[in-house]
Tab-separated table of C-alpha atoms in Angstrom:
chain	number	residue	atom	x	y	z
A	29	UNK	CA	116.880	109.730	130.622
A	30	UNK	CA	114.624	106.673	131.118
A	31	UNK	CA	115.081	103.367	129.314
A	32	UNK	CA	112.033	101.498	130.565
A	33	UNK	CA	109.492	101.322	133.369
A	34	UNK	CA	108.476	98.048	134.996
A	35	UNK	CA	105.237	98.151	136.914
A	36	UNK	CA	101.488	97.627	136.992
A	37	UNK	CA	98.827	99.258	134.826
A	38	UNK	CA	96.462	101.161	137.131
A	39	UNK	CA	94.503	103.204	134.579
A	40	UNK	CA	93.796	103.028	130.861
A	41	UNK	CA	92.967	106.268	129.034
A	42	UNK	CA	92.322	107.108	125.388
A	43	UNK	CA	95.874	108.398	124.874
A	44	UNK	CA	97.849	106.154	127.216
A	45	UNK	CA	98.119	104.351	130.517
A	46	UNK	CA	99.042	105.105	134.106
A	47	UNK	CA	101.644	102.762	135.567
A	48	UNK	CA	102.382	102.230	139.244
A	49	UNK	CA	106.132	101.729	139.633
A	50	UNK	CA	107.051	101.195	143.301
A	51	UNK	CA	104.256	103.467	144.511
A	52	UNK	CA	104.784	106.231	141.933
A	53	UNK	CA	102.177	106.704	139.179
A	54	UNK	CA	103.606	107.501	135.743
A	55	UNK	CA	101.393	108.859	132.967
A	56	UNK	CA	102.659	107.116	129.816
A	57	UNK	CA	101.342	107.923	126.335
A	58	UNK	CA	101.190	104.818	124.181
A	59	UNK	CA	99.997	103.712	120.767
A	60	UNK	CA	96.910	101.525	121.280
A	61	UNK	CA	96.488	101.908	125.069
A	62	UNK	CA	93.549	99.492	125.027
A	63	UNK	CA	95.978	96.669	124.185
A	64	UNK	CA	97.015	96.791	127.854
A	65	UNK	CA	95.037	95.214	130.696
A	66	UNK	CA	94.289	96.626	134.131
A	67	UNK	CA	96.572	95.293	136.880
A	68	UNK	CA	98.895	93.828	134.223
A	69	UNK	CA	102.549	93.638	135.295
A	70	UNK	CA	104.709	94.758	132.379
A	71	UNK	CA	107.834	96.466	131.095
A	72	UNK	CA	107.325	99.508	128.861
A	73	UNK	CA	110.229	101.031	126.907
A	74	UNK	CA	110.166	104.785	127.480
A	75	UNK	CA	111.054	107.850	125.453
A	76	UNK	CA	111.219	111.003	127.596
A	77	UNK	CA	110.010	113.853	125.360
A	78	UNK	CA	110.802	117.398	126.507
A	79	UNK	CA	109.731	120.650	124.876
A	80	UNK	CA	109.590	124.107	126.403
A	81	UNK	CA	105.818	123.792	126.892
A	82	UNK	CA	105.452	120.034	127.491
A	83	UNK	CA	107.104	117.036	129.113
A	84	UNK	CA	105.711	113.590	128.267
A	85	UNK	CA	106.658	109.942	128.603
A	86	UNK	CA	105.942	107.811	125.527
A	87	UNK	CA	105.875	104.062	126.084
A	88	UNK	CA	106.258	101.094	123.750
A	89	UNK	CA	105.998	97.326	124.161
A	90	UNK	CA	109.178	96.773	122.114
A	91	UNK	CA	112.507	98.503	121.661
A	92	UNK	CA	111.846	98.488	117.896
A	93	UNK	CA	108.700	100.555	118.422
A	94	UNK	CA	110.613	103.008	120.579
A	95	UNK	CA	113.448	103.260	118.036
A	96	UNK	CA	111.068	103.905	115.144
A	97	UNK	CA	109.247	106.566	117.200
A	98	UNK	CA	112.546	108.369	117.874
A	99	UNK	CA	113.531	108.140	114.184
A	100	UNK	CA	110.142	109.537	113.134
A	101	UNK	CA	110.578	112.473	115.540
A	102	UNK	CA	113.786	113.361	113.696
A	103	UNK	CA	111.814	113.953	110.479
A	104	UNK	CA	110.990	117.590	109.724
A	105	UNK	CA	107.273	118.182	110.288
A	106	UNK	CA	106.630	114.986	112.274
A	107	UNK	CA	105.841	115.486	115.933
A	108	UNK	CA	104.996	113.002	118.657
A	109	UNK	CA	101.283	113.048	117.810
A	110	UNK	CA	101.908	111.980	114.188
A	111	UNK	CA	104.618	109.482	115.169
A	112	UNK	CA	102.361	107.817	117.753
A	113	UNK	CA	99.507	107.715	115.200
A	114	UNK	CA	101.759	105.862	112.757
A	115	UNK	CA	102.746	103.321	115.414
A	116	UNK	CA	99.133	102.954	116.586
A	117	UNK	CA	97.897	102.232	113.069
A	118	UNK	CA	100.748	100.207	111.600
A	119	UNK	CA	103.107	97.343	112.259
A	120	UNK	CA	106.698	98.513	112.913
A	121	UNK	CA	108.187	96.160	110.310
A	122	UNK	CA	105.603	97.192	107.680
A	123	UNK	CA	106.325	100.885	108.262
A	124	UNK	CA	110.099	100.331	108.018
A	125	UNK	CA	109.607	98.239	104.870
A	126	UNK	CA	107.476	100.976	103.280
A	127	UNK	CA	110.137	103.575	104.065
A	128	UNK	CA	112.898	101.410	102.564
A	129	UNK	CA	110.802	100.710	99.437
A	130	UNK	CA	109.908	104.395	99.087
A	131	UNK	CA	106.192	103.527	99.312
A	132	UNK	CA	104.674	106.969	99.966
A	133	UNK	CA	101.153	105.659	99.301
A	134	UNK	CA	101.431	103.223	102.229
A	135	UNK	CA	102.535	106.005	104.577
A	136	UNK	CA	99.668	108.347	103.600
A	137	UNK	CA	97.137	105.899	105.061
A	138	UNK	CA	98.157	106.987	108.558
A	139	UNK	CA	96.240	109.811	110.281
A	140	UNK	CA	97.907	113.198	109.833
A	141	UNK	CA	100.344	111.973	107.167
A	142	UNK	CA	99.767	113.501	103.757
A	143	UNK	CA	101.766	113.130	100.540
A	144	UNK	CA	104.260	115.817	101.550
A	145	UNK	CA	104.920	114.312	104.991
A	146	UNK	CA	105.231	110.787	103.584
A	147	UNK	CA	107.828	111.974	101.052
A	148	UNK	CA	109.726	113.753	103.837
A	149	UNK	CA	109.734	110.572	105.961
A	150	UNK	CA	111.130	108.581	103.032
A	151	UNK	CA	113.703	111.265	102.201
A	152	UNK	CA	114.962	111.508	105.796
A	153	UNK	CA	114.830	107.835	106.844
A	154	UNK	CA	115.276	105.647	103.750
A	155	UNK	CA	118.263	103.378	104.304
A	156	UNK	CA	118.786	104.634	107.863
A	157	UNK	CA	116.646	102.068	109.662
A	158	UNK	CA	117.959	98.510	109.984
A	159	UNK	CA	115.441	96.009	108.651
A	160	UNK	CA	115.922	92.469	109.933
A	161	UNK	CA	115.296	90.118	106.964
A	162	UNK	CA	113.597	87.475	109.158
A	163	UNK	CA	111.197	90.109	110.444
A	164	UNK	CA	110.548	91.279	106.884
A	165	UNK	CA	109.659	87.748	105.694
A	166	UNK	CA	107.466	87.296	108.749
A	167	UNK	CA	105.773	90.615	108.007
A	168	UNK	CA	105.166	89.669	104.356
A	169	UNK	CA	103.190	86.571	105.394
A	170	UNK	CA	101.122	88.615	107.837
A	171	UNK	CA	100.542	91.300	105.175
A	172	UNK	CA	99.329	88.615	102.746
A	173	UNK	CA	96.852	87.405	105.373
A	174	UNK	CA	95.657	90.981	106.004
A	175	UNK	CA	95.125	91.491	102.262
A	176	UNK	CA	93.194	88.215	101.992
A	177	UNK	CA	90.939	89.173	104.915
A	178	UNK	CA	90.314	92.615	103.363
A	179	UNK	CA	89.271	90.965	100.108
A	180	UNK	CA	86.851	88.795	102.109
A	181	UNK	CA	85.200	91.985	103.373
A	182	UNK	CA	86.487	92.176	106.948
A	183	UNK	CA	87.040	95.582	108.553
A	184	UNK	CA	90.553	96.845	109.391
A	185	UNK	CA	89.829	96.769	113.139
A	186	UNK	CA	88.725	93.109	112.957
A	187	UNK	CA	91.758	92.201	110.849
A	188	UNK	CA	94.212	93.905	113.215
A	189	UNK	CA	92.739	92.029	116.181
A	190	UNK	CA	92.814	88.681	114.330
A	191	UNK	CA	96.445	88.870	113.162
A	192	UNK	CA	97.825	90.311	116.395
A	193	UNK	CA	99.041	87.062	117.955
A	194	UNK	CA	99.969	85.198	114.780
A	195	UNK	CA	103.422	83.687	114.304
A	196	UNK	CA	104.614	85.070	110.962
A	197	UNK	CA	107.048	82.169	110.529
A	198	UNK	CA	104.139	79.941	109.472
A	199	UNK	CA	102.968	79.723	105.849
A	200	UNK	CA	100.353	82.177	104.614
A	201	UNK	CA	97.752	79.375	104.355
A	202	UNK	CA	98.225	78.333	107.980
A	203	UNK	CA	98.180	81.955	109.142
A	204	UNK	CA	94.962	82.655	107.224
A	205	UNK	CA	93.244	79.654	108.838
A	206	UNK	CA	94.398	80.801	112.292
A	207	UNK	CA	93.200	84.368	111.650
A	208	UNK	CA	89.776	83.165	110.474
A	209	UNK	CA	89.494	80.904	113.531
A	210	UNK	CA	90.390	83.884	115.738
A	211	UNK	CA	87.662	85.995	114.096
A	212	UNK	CA	85.029	83.342	114.785
A	213	UNK	CA	85.750	83.340	118.541
């Protein structure tokens, strides 16, 4: 029904944001709502979720995030709460890569995803999600940096914040230096 909303963030809540679009406030559930800023003008890609007892708008910064969310909803036993938790905790390209590799262990690190659910995700989605090779290479460099920072003793939250704006096209060495510089700010 909706493709995207373009407007201003007027409220940030624990499970999403409120956007003012031409004088109408939309309650949009998002992964990582605190990544948004108050009064920020932005475009959010929307999935309109309808059930007999609930109607919600789920918003994503990228079309890839929206597409993965919709694919995850098609998996037996995965609802919007689990799908949003996966997107809140993981990089879209990493999640798609784990599904294509059949890496159930990677998927079980997400809240609400146990061994059974991770196997179901792999069974239902393996080979059905297009993985751009450039994005995969970019993701591998970022993953290497994340692993290096973990081995240095940094917490996951600190690591996620540090690698957020990195350009994965750079070498791992350059990315690691940039991430460490970001952490010292």
